[in-house]
CSV table of C-alpha atoms (C1' of nucleotides) in Angstrom, one decimal:
chain,number,residue,atom,x,y,z
A,23,UNK,CA,-7.3,2.9,-1.9
A,24,UNK,CA,-3.6,1.1,-0.2
A,25,UNK,CA,-2.4,-2.1,-0.3
A,26,UNK,CA,0.3,-3.1,2.2
A,27,UNK,CA,1.2,-6.1,4.3
A,28,UNK,CA,-1.1,-4.7,7.1
A,29,UNK,CA,-3.8,-5.0,4.6
A,30,UNK,CA,-2.6,-8.6,3.4
A,31,UNK,CA,-2.9,-9.7,7.5
A,32,UNK,CA,-6.0,-8.6,7.3
A,33,UNK,CA,-7.5,-10.1,4.2
A,34,UNK,CA,-5.8,-13.8,5.3
A,35,UNK,CA,-7.1,-13.6,9.1
A,36,UNK,CA,-10.5,-12.3,7.6
A,37,UNK,CA,-10.1,-15.7,5.5
A,38,UNK,CA,-8.8,-17.7,8.2
A,39,UNK,CA,-12.6,-16.5,10.0
A,40,UNK,CA,-14.1,-17.0,6.9
A,41,UNK,CA,-13.0,-20.5,6.3
A,42,UNK,CA,-13.9,-21.5,9.9
A,43,UNK,CA,-17.7,-19.1,9.5
A,44,UNK,CA,-20.6,-21.6,10.8
A,45,UNK,CA,-18.3,-23.3,13.3
A,46,UNK,CA,-18.4,-21.2,16.3
A,47,UNK,CA,-15.9,-18.6,16.6
A,48,UNK,CA,-12.2,-17.9,16.4
A,49,UNK,CA,-10.0,-16.6,19.0
A,50,UNK,CA,-6.6,-14.5,18.0
A,51,UNK,CA,-4.3,-16.8,19.6
A,52,UNK,CA,-5.0,-19.7,17.1
A,53,UNK,CA,-4.9,-16.9,14.6
A,54,UNK,CA,-1.6,-15.3,16.4
A,55,UNK,CA,-0.6,-19.0,15.6
A,56,UNK,CA,-1.5,-20.0,12.2
A,57,UNK,CA,-0.3,-16.4,10.8
A,58,UNK,CA,2.6,-15.9,12.7
A,59,UNK,CA,1.3,-12.7,14.1
A,60,UNK,CA,1.8,-10.7,17.4
A,61,UNK,CA,-1.0,-11.5,19.4
A,62,UNK,CA,-1.5,-7.4,20.2
A,63,UNK,CA,-1.4,-6.5,16.9
A,64,UNK,CA,-4.2,-8.9,16.1
A,65,UNK,CA,-5.9,-7.6,18.7
A,66,UNK,CA,-5.0,-3.9,16.7
A,67,UNK,CA,-6.6,-4.8,13.2
A,68,UNK,CA,-9.7,-6.4,14.8
A,69,UNK,CA,-10.3,-3.4,16.8
A,70,UNK,CA,-10.7,-1.7,13.2
A,71,UNK,CA,-12.7,-4.6,11.3
A,72,UNK,CA,-14.8,-4.4,14.3
A,73,UNK,CA,-15.7,-0.7,14.4
A,74,UNK,CA,-16.2,-1.4,10.6
A,75,UNK,CA,-18.9,-4.1,11.7
A,76,UNK,CA,-16.7,-6.8,10.1
A,77,UNK,CA,-16.7,-8.8,13.0
A,78,UNK,CA,-17.8,-9.6,15.9
A,79,UNK,CA,-16.4,-10.5,19.6
A,80,UNK,CA,-17.6,-13.2,22.1
A,81,UNK,CA,-15.9,-13.2,25.2
A,82,UNK,CA,-15.3,-15.5,27.7
A,83,UNK,CA,-13.9,-19.0,27.7
A,84,UNK,CA,-15.0,-20.9,23.8
A,85,UNK,CA,-15.4,-17.2,22.7
A,86,UNK,CA,-13.7,-15.8,19.5
A,87,UNK,CA,-14.0,-13.6,17.1
A,88,UNK,CA,-16.3,-13.9,14.2
A,89,UNK,CA,-17.3,-12.7,11.1
A,90,UNK,CA,-20.6,-10.1,11.4
A,91,UNK,CA,-22.0,-11.0,7.5
A,92,UNK,CA,-22.0,-13.5,5.4
A,93,UNK,CA,-18.5,-14.3,3.5
A,94,UNK,CA,-20.9,-13.7,0.5
A,95,UNK,CA,-21.5,-10.3,1.8
A,96,UNK,CA,-17.7,-9.2,2.9
A,97,UNK,CA,-15.2,-8.0,-0.2
A,98,UNK,CA,-11.7,-8.0,0.1
A,99,UNK,CA,-12.3,-4.2,-0.5
A,100,UNK,CA,-14.4,-3.7,2.7
A,101,UNK,CA,-11.3,-5.3,4.8
A,102,UNK,CA,-8.1,-3.0,3.3
A,103,UNK,CA,-10.5,0.1,3.7
A,104,UNK,CA,-11.6,-0.7,7.3
A,105,UNK,CA,-8.2,-1.4,7.6
A,106,UNK,CA,-6.6,1.8,6.3
A,107,UNK,CA,-10.2,4.3,7.0
A,108,UNK,CA,-9.9,6.9,5.7
A,109,UNK,CA,-7.4,7.6,3.2
A,110,UNK,CA,-7.1,8.5,-0.6
A,111,UNK,CA,-7.7,11.9,0.3
A,112,UNK,CA,-4.1,12.8,-0.6
A,113,UNK,CA,-3.8,15.5,-3.4
A,114,UNK,CA,-6.0,18.3,-4.5
A,115,UNK,CA,-9.4,16.4,-3.7
A,116,UNK,CA,-10.3,19.4,-2.1
A,117,UNK,CA,-9.6,21.3,-5.0
A,118,UNK,CA,-8.2,24.3,-4.2
A,119,UNK,CA,-5.0,23.7,-5.4
A,120,UNK,CA,-5.9,23.0,-9.3
A,121,UNK,CA,-5.4,25.8,-11.1
A,122,UNK,CA,-4.7,24.7,-14.5
A,123,UNK,CA,-6.9,22.1,-16.6
A,124,UNK,CA,-3.6,19.6,-16.8
A,125,UNK,CA,-3.3,19.2,-13.1
A,126,UNK,CA,-6.8,17.8,-13.1
A,127,UNK,CA,-6.4,16.3,-15.6
A,128,UNK,CA,-3.7,13.6,-13.8
A,129,UNK,CA,-5.8,13.9,-10.8
A,130,UNK,CA,-8.8,12.9,-12.7
A,131,UNK,CA,-7.4,9.9,-14.2
A,132,UNK,CA,-6.0,8.7,-10.9
A,133,UNK,CA,-9.5,8.7,-9.3
A,134,UNK,CA,-10.4,6.7,-12.1
A,135,UNK,CA,-7.9,4.2,-11.9
A,136,UNK,CA,-8.2,4.2,-8.1
A,137,UNK,CA,-11.8,3.2,-8.7
A,138,UNK,CA,-11.2,0.8,-11.1
A,139,UNK,CA,-9.3,-1.2,-8.4
A,140,UNK,CA,-11.5,-0.6,-6.1
A,141,UNK,CA,-14.6,-1.8,-8.0
A,142,UNK,CA,-11.9,-5.3,-8.6
A,143,UNK,CA,-11.5,-5.7,-4.9
A,144,UNK,CA,-14.9,-5.4,-4.4
A,145,UNK,CA,-15.7,-7.9,-6.7
A,146,UNK,CA,-13.7,-9.9,-4.7
A,147,UNK,CA,-15.5,-11.9,-1.7
A,148,UNK,CA,-14.4,-14.0,1.0
A,149,UNK,CA,-16.6,-17.1,-0.2
A,150,UNK,CA,-15.9,-16.5,-3.6
A,151,UNK,CA,-12.5,-16.3,-3.1
A,152,UNK,CA,-12.1,-19.1,-1.0
A,153,UNK,CA,-14.2,-21.5,-3.2
A,154,UNK,CA,-12.7,-20.8,-6.3
A,155,UNK,CA,-10.1,-18.0,-6.3
A,156,UNK,CA,-12.3,-15.8,-8.5
A,157,UNK,CA,-13.5,-12.3,-8.6
A,158,UNK,CA,-17.4,-12.8,-8.5
A,159,UNK,CA,-19.4,-9.7,-9.1
A,160,UNK,CA,-23.1,-9.7,-8.0
A,161,UNK,CA,-22.7,-12.7,-5.6
A,162,UNK,CA,-26.2,-14.5,-4.8
A,163,UNK,CA,-26.5,-14.0,-1.0
A,164,UNK,CA,-27.1,-17.1,-0.3
A,165,UNK,CA,-27.7,-17.6,3.2
A,166,UNK,CA,-27.9,-21.4,3.8
A,167,UNK,CA,-25.9,-23.3,5.4
A,168,UNK,CA,-22.5,-22.1,4.0
A,169,UNK,CA,-19.8,-24.6,4.0
A,170,UNK,CA,-17.1,-23.5,2.7
A,171,UNK,CA,-14.6,-25.6,0.9
A,172,UNK,CA,-11.2,-25.8,0.1
A,173,UNK,CA,-10.0,-27.7,-2.8
A,174,UNK,CA,-6.5,-28.7,-3.6
A,175,UNK,CA,-4.9,-26.7,-0.8
A,176,UNK,CA,-2.8,-29.0,0.2
A,177,UNK,CA,0.6,-29.0,-1.0
A,178,UNK,CA,3.1,-29.4,0.8
A,179,UNK,CA,4.7,-25.3,1.7
A,180,UNK,CA,8.5,-26.9,2.1
B,2,UNK,CA,2.1,-6.1,-5.3
B,3,UNK,CA,2.3,-2.8,-2.9
B,4,UNK,CA,-0.1,0.3,-3.7
B,5,UNK,CA,0.5,3.5,-2.0
B,6,UNK,CA,0.4,7.3,-3.3
B,7,UNK,CA,4.2,7.0,-4.3
B,8,UNK,CA,3.1,4.3,-7.0
B,9,UNK,CA,-0.2,7.5,-7.4
B,10,UNK,CA,2.5,10.2,-8.3
B,11,UNK,CA,4.1,8.0,-10.8
B,12,UNK,CA,1.6,6.2,-12.2
B,13,UNK,CA,0.6,10.1,-12.9
B,14,UNK,CA,3.3,11.1,-14.1
B,15,UNK,CA,4.2,8.4,-17.1
B,16,UNK,CA,0.1,9.5,-17.5
B,17,UNK,CA,1.9,12.5,-18.2
B,18,UNK,CA,4.3,11.3,-20.5
B,19,UNK,CA,1.7,9.1,-22.3
B,20,UNK,CA,-0.1,12.1,-23.0
B,21,UNK,CA,2.8,13.7,-24.6
B,22,UNK,CA,3.9,10.4,-26.5
B,23,UNK,CA,5.7,11.5,-29.9
B,24,UNK,CA,5.5,15.4,-29.3
B,25,UNK,CA,9.1,15.1,-27.6
B,26,UNK,CA,10.8,14.7,-24.4
B,27,UNK,CA,8.7,16.1,-21.1
B,28,UNK,CA,11.0,18.4,-18.4
B,29,UNK,CA,10.5,17.2,-14.9
B,30,UNK,CA,9.7,20.5,-13.7
B,31,UNK,CA,6.4,20.7,-16.3
B,32,UNK,CA,5.7,17.8,-14.6
B,33,UNK,CA,6.6,19.1,-11.1
B,34,UNK,CA,4.3,21.9,-11.9
B,35,UNK,CA,1.5,20.0,-13.3
B,36,UNK,CA,1.2,17.3,-10.1
B,37,UNK,CA,2.5,19.4,-7.5
B,38,UNK,CA,5.3,17.2,-6.6
B,39,UNK,CA,8.6,18.0,-6.0
B,40,UNK,CA,11.1,17.8,-8.5
B,41,UNK,CA,13.9,15.6,-6.7
B,42,UNK,CA,11.2,13.5,-5.8
B,43,UNK,CA,10.5,13.1,-9.3
B,44,UNK,CA,13.8,12.8,-10.1
B,45,UNK,CA,14.3,9.7,-7.0
B,46,UNK,CA,11.0,8.4,-9.0
B,47,UNK,CA,12.2,8.4,-12.0
B,48,UNK,CA,15.7,6.5,-11.1
B,49,UNK,CA,13.7,4.0,-11.0
B,50,UNK,CA,11.6,4.1,-13.7
B,51,UNK,CA,15.0,4.7,-15.8
B,52,UNK,CA,16.3,1.5,-13.9
B,53,UNK,CA,13.4,-0.2,-15.0
B,54,UNK,CA,13.6,0.8,-18.7
B,55,UNK,CA,10.5,2.4,-19.2
B,56,UNK,CA,11.4,5.7,-19.5
B,57,UNK,CA,14.3,7.4,-21.8
B,58,UNK,CA,16.5,10.6,-20.1
B,59,UNK,CA,17.6,13.3,-22.5
B,60,UNK,CA,20.2,15.8,-21.5
B,61,UNK,CA,20.8,18.8,-22.4
B,62,UNK,CA,18.8,22.0,-23.0
B,63,UNK,CA,15.3,20.6,-24.8
B,64,UNK,CA,15.9,17.6,-23.0
B,65,UNK,CA,13.3,15.8,-20.6
B,66,UNK,CA,11.8,12.1,-20.6
B,67,UNK,CA,9.9,9.8,-22.6
B,68,UNK,CA,8.5,7.1,-22.6
B,69,UNK,CA,10.9,3.8,-23.9
B,70,UNK,CA,8.5,2.3,-24.8
B,71,UNK,CA,4.6,2.6,-26.9
B,72,UNK,CA,1.7,3.3,-24.6
B,73,UNK,CA,0.5,0.2,-25.3
B,74,UNK,CA,3.2,-1.3,-24.0
B,75,UNK,CA,3.1,-0.3,-20.5
B,76,UNK,CA,1.0,-1.7,-17.7
B,77,UNK,CA,0.0,0.1,-14.7
B,78,UNK,CA,1.5,-2.8,-13.1
B,79,UNK,CA,4.6,-2.0,-14.9
B,80,UNK,CA,5.1,1.0,-13.3
B,81,UNK,CA,4.2,-0.1,-10.1
B,82,UNK,CA,6.4,-2.7,-9.7
B,83,UNK,CA,9.2,-0.7,-10.7
B,84,UNK,CA,8.6,2.0,-8.0
B,85,UNK,CA,8.5,-0.5,-5.6
B,86,UNK,CA,11.3,-2.9,-6.5
B,87,UNK,CA,11.3,-6.1,-5.6
B,88,UNK,CA,8.8,-6.4,-2.3
B,89,UNK,CA,6.3,-9.0,-1.6
B,90,UNK,CA,8.7,-11.7,-0.3
B,91,UNK,CA,7.4,-10.5,3.3
B,92,UNK,CA,6.1,-14.0,5.1
B,93,UNK,CA,7.4,-17.0,4.8
B,94,UNK,CA,7.8,-17.3,1.2
B,95,UNK,CA,11.3,-19.2,1.8
B,96,UNK,CA,8.9,-21.1,3.4
B,97,UNK,CA,11.0,-22.4,6.3
B,98,UNK,CA,8.8,-21.0,8.5
B,99,UNK,CA,5.9,-23.1,7.4
B,100,UNK,CA,5.4,-25.8,9.6
B,101,UNK,CA,1.5,-27.0,9.5
B,102,UNK,CA,-0.7,-26.8,6.9
B,103,UNK,CA,-2.9,-24.1,7.6
B,104,UNK,CA,-0.5,-21.5,7.4
B,105,UNK,CA,0.8,-22.5,4.2
B,106,UNK,CA,-2.8,-22.4,3.1
B,107,UNK,CA,-3.2,-18.9,4.2
B,108,UNK,CA,-0.2,-17.8,2.0
B,109,UNK,CA,-1.6,-19.7,-0.9
B,110,UNK,CA,-4.6,-17.6,-0.7
B,111,UNK,CA,-2.7,-14.4,-0.6
B,112,UNK,CA,-0.4,-15.1,-3.6
B,113,UNK,CA,-2.7,-15.9,-5.4
B,114,UNK,CA,-5.4,-12.9,-4.6
B,115,UNK,CA,-1.9,-11.1,-5.3
B,116,UNK,CA,-1.6,-12.2,-8.0
B,117,UNK,CA,-4.8,-11.7,-9.5
B,118,UNK,CA,-4.6,-7.9,-8.6
B,119,UNK,CA,-1.2,-8.0,-10.7
B,120,UNK,CA,-3.2,-9.6,-13.8
B,121,UNK,CA,-5.8,-6.9,-13.5
B,122,UNK,CA,-3.7,-3.9,-13.3
B,123,UNK,CA,-1.1,-6.0,-15.9
B,124,UNK,CA,-4.2,-5.6,-18.5
B,125,UNK,CA,-4.7,-1.9,-18.0
B,126,UNK,CA,-1.9,-0.1,-20.2
B,127,UNK,CA,-1.4,3.7,-20.4
B,128,UNK,CA,-2.7,3.7,-24.0
B,129,UNK,CA,-6.0,1.9,-23.1
B,130,UNK,CA,-6.6,4.1,-19.9
B,131,UNK,CA,-6.0,7.2,-21.7
B,132,UNK,CA,-8.1,6.2,-24.3
B,133,UNK,CA,-11.2,4.8,-22.5
B,134,UNK,CA,-10.2,4.4,-18.6
B,135,UNK,CA,-11.0,0.5,-19.5
B,136,UNK,CA,-8.6,-2.2,-18.8
B,137,UNK,CA,-8.3,-3.6,-22.6
B,138,UNK,CA,-6.2,-7.2,-22.2
B,139,UNK,CA,-3.8,-8.2,-24.9
B,140,UNK,CA,-3.6,-4.5,-26.7
B,141,UNK,CA,-2.8,-4.7,-30.6
B,142,UNK,CA,0.5,-3.1,-30.3
B,143,UNK,CA,-0.3,-0.7,-33.1
B,144,UNK,CA,2.6,1.1,-34.1
B,145,UNK,CA,1.5,3.5,-35.9
B,146,UNK,CA,1.4,7.2,-35.0
B,147,UNK,CA,0.2,7.0,-31.9
B,148,UNK,CA,-2.2,10.0,-31.1
B,149,UNK,CA,-3.5,9.7,-27.9
B,150,UNK,CA,-7.3,11.1,-27.1
B,151,UNK,CA,-8.6,12.4,-24.1
B,152,UNK,CA,-11.8,13.2,-24.4
B,153,UNK,CA,-14.5,14.3,-21.9
B,154,UNK,CA,-12.6,15.2,-19.4
B,155,UNK,CA,-12.2,18.9,-19.2
B,156,UNK,CA,-15.0,19.6,-16.3
B,157,UNK,CA,-13.5,22.0,-14.1
B,158,UNK,CA,-11.8,20.6,-11.1
B,159,UNK,CA,-13.3,23.1,-8.6
C,9,DT,C1',-16.9,-16.5,44.1
C,10,DT,C1',-13.0,-17.3,41.5
C,11,DA,C1',-10.0,-18.7,38.5
C,12,DG,C1',-9.2,-18.7,34.1
C,13,DT,C1',-9.9,-17.0,29.3
C,14,DA,C1',-11.2,-13.5,26.2
C,15,DC,C1',-11.3,-8.9,24.4
C,16,DC,C1',-9.7,-3.5,25.2
C,17,DT,C1',-7.1,0.2,26.3
C,18,DG,C1',-3.0,3.2,25.4
C,19,DA,C1',1.6,3.8,25.8
C,20,DG,C1',5.6,3.5,23.7
C,21,DC,C1',9.7,1.9,19.5
C,22,DA,C1',12.7,0.5,16.2
C,23,DA,C1',12.8,-0.3,11.2
C,24,DT,C1',11.2,1.4,6.9
C,25,DT,C1',8.7,4.6,3.9
C,26,DT,C1',7.1,9.1,2.5
C,27,DA,C1',7.8,13.3,0.6
C,28,DC,C1',11.2,16.8,0.9
C,29,DT,C1',16.0,20.2,0.5
C,30,DA,C1',20.5,21.1,-0.4
C,31,DG,C1',24.2,20.9,-3.3
C,32,DG,C1',26.8,19.0,-6.4
C,33,DT,C1',28.0,17.0,-11.9
C,34,DA,C1',27.9,15.3,-16.2
C,35,DT,C1',26.0,16.4,-20.6
C,36,DT,C1',24.0,18.3,-24.4
C,37,DT,C1',22.2,22.7,-26.9
C,38,DA,C1',23.0,27.2,-28.7
D,24,DT,C1',30.9,29.5,-22.9
D,25,DA,C1',26.7,29.9,-20.8
D,26,DA,C1',22.2,27.9,-20.2
D,27,DA,C1',19.0,24.1,-19.8
D,28,DT,C1',19.3,19.8,-18.1
D,29,DA,C1',19.4,14.8,-17.0
D,30,DC,C1',22.2,12.7,-12.7
D,31,DC,C1',23.6,11.8,-8.4
D,32,DT,C1',24.5,12.0,-3.4
D,33,DA,C1',23.3,12.9,1.1
D,34,DG,C1',20.2,13.9,4.4
D,35,DT,C1',15.9,14.3,7.2
D,36,DA,C1',11.5,15.3,9.7
D,37,DA,C1',7.4,13.1,9.3
D,38,DA,C1',4.2,9.6,9.1
D,39,DT,C1',3.5,5.0,8.7
D,40,DT,C1',4.7,-0.2,9.9
D,41,DG,C1',5.0,-3.4,12.4
D,42,DC,C1',5.5,-5.1,17.1
D,43,DT,C1',5.8,-5.3,22.2
D,44,DC,C1',4.8,-4.7,27.2
D,45,DA,C1',1.4,-3.4,30.9
D,46,DG,C1',-2.0,-3.3,32.6
D,47,DG,C1',-7.2,-3.4,32.0
D,48,DT,C1',-12.3,-4.8,31.8
D,49,DA,C1',-16.0,-8.3,30.9
D,50,DC,C1',-17.8,-12.9,30.5
D,51,DT,C1',-18.0,-17.7,32.0
D,52,DA,C1',-17.5,-22.7,34.0
D,53,DA,C1',-15.9,-24.8,38.2
DNA sequence: TTAGTACCTGAGCAATTTACTAGGTATTTA
DNA sequence: TAAATACCTAGTAAATTGCTCAGGTACTAA
């Protein structure tokens, strides 16, 4: 589990897509303008996201990206792990370095903590976060005409 | 809020100290051996931890480091922010770059998510995690003769 | 068919972070 | 004093981050 500005870019970009879910694809150029990220950097991020089947790309005029699943079915943990792609095997894990009990113990402790963090982030879906900003575990996965509401966020930023 | 292997090292090291709380200071050499981290790297980490008043250093033979507060009063978020030290002001935040509403919106979204993650990690204290691995909010802060128990973690690592 | 728009690939790069090495100084205990 | 330990400074190779540039490929409207 890793959490950096890279994951932050990815999550905010995915939220951009979630907000326009059901309204046709969103171009990377739009996201680039909205979030002030370079287009090529976004392309790199979305290559990862597409590789992990979180988004679909649609070419041609009027094309862009859209979520490949319902915002209810995409968690923040999904996005971050898709970006990180195979991180967290850092220390013993292969367990050949483990000699004494105490080392195993601290590793065990961290792996438990890491799992708790993952479970927490996995409980936050794009939809649930857009709706009320809360972590909703076990979403109902309603396949209806999803309309993402965005209440009380029109305060000025300056 | 940043989460990387650096924070992982710091958290496991602090857990090492929490386990020996009330049993005299622990040397960095011991932690270095237990966790297989270089001594100087630990020194850098503990310089930050000391700067943020999470640990106390005791020089001379028989010296080492110990927690400056009760394990109940130190959260995982405390450790990670002490290591990170003033990160998360990355994008607009100074808010001069914010032109349109939508950019503010995504920033608002992320800051809310970041706060949720922080609150979650802030609910996990060293003591509560050692005891049962669960996130206990609002610990009772018992100032008694803390004995950190470590049940059911003696499985072999190989 | 052709221009426009989108996605894709890969190289490269400055800045930062990571994890570590080397060498000191300061302080305390025995 | 001598040993143990914290503490400090500086450097550094490797990786990561965030980004740019330069070209490609695929699709669609005209």
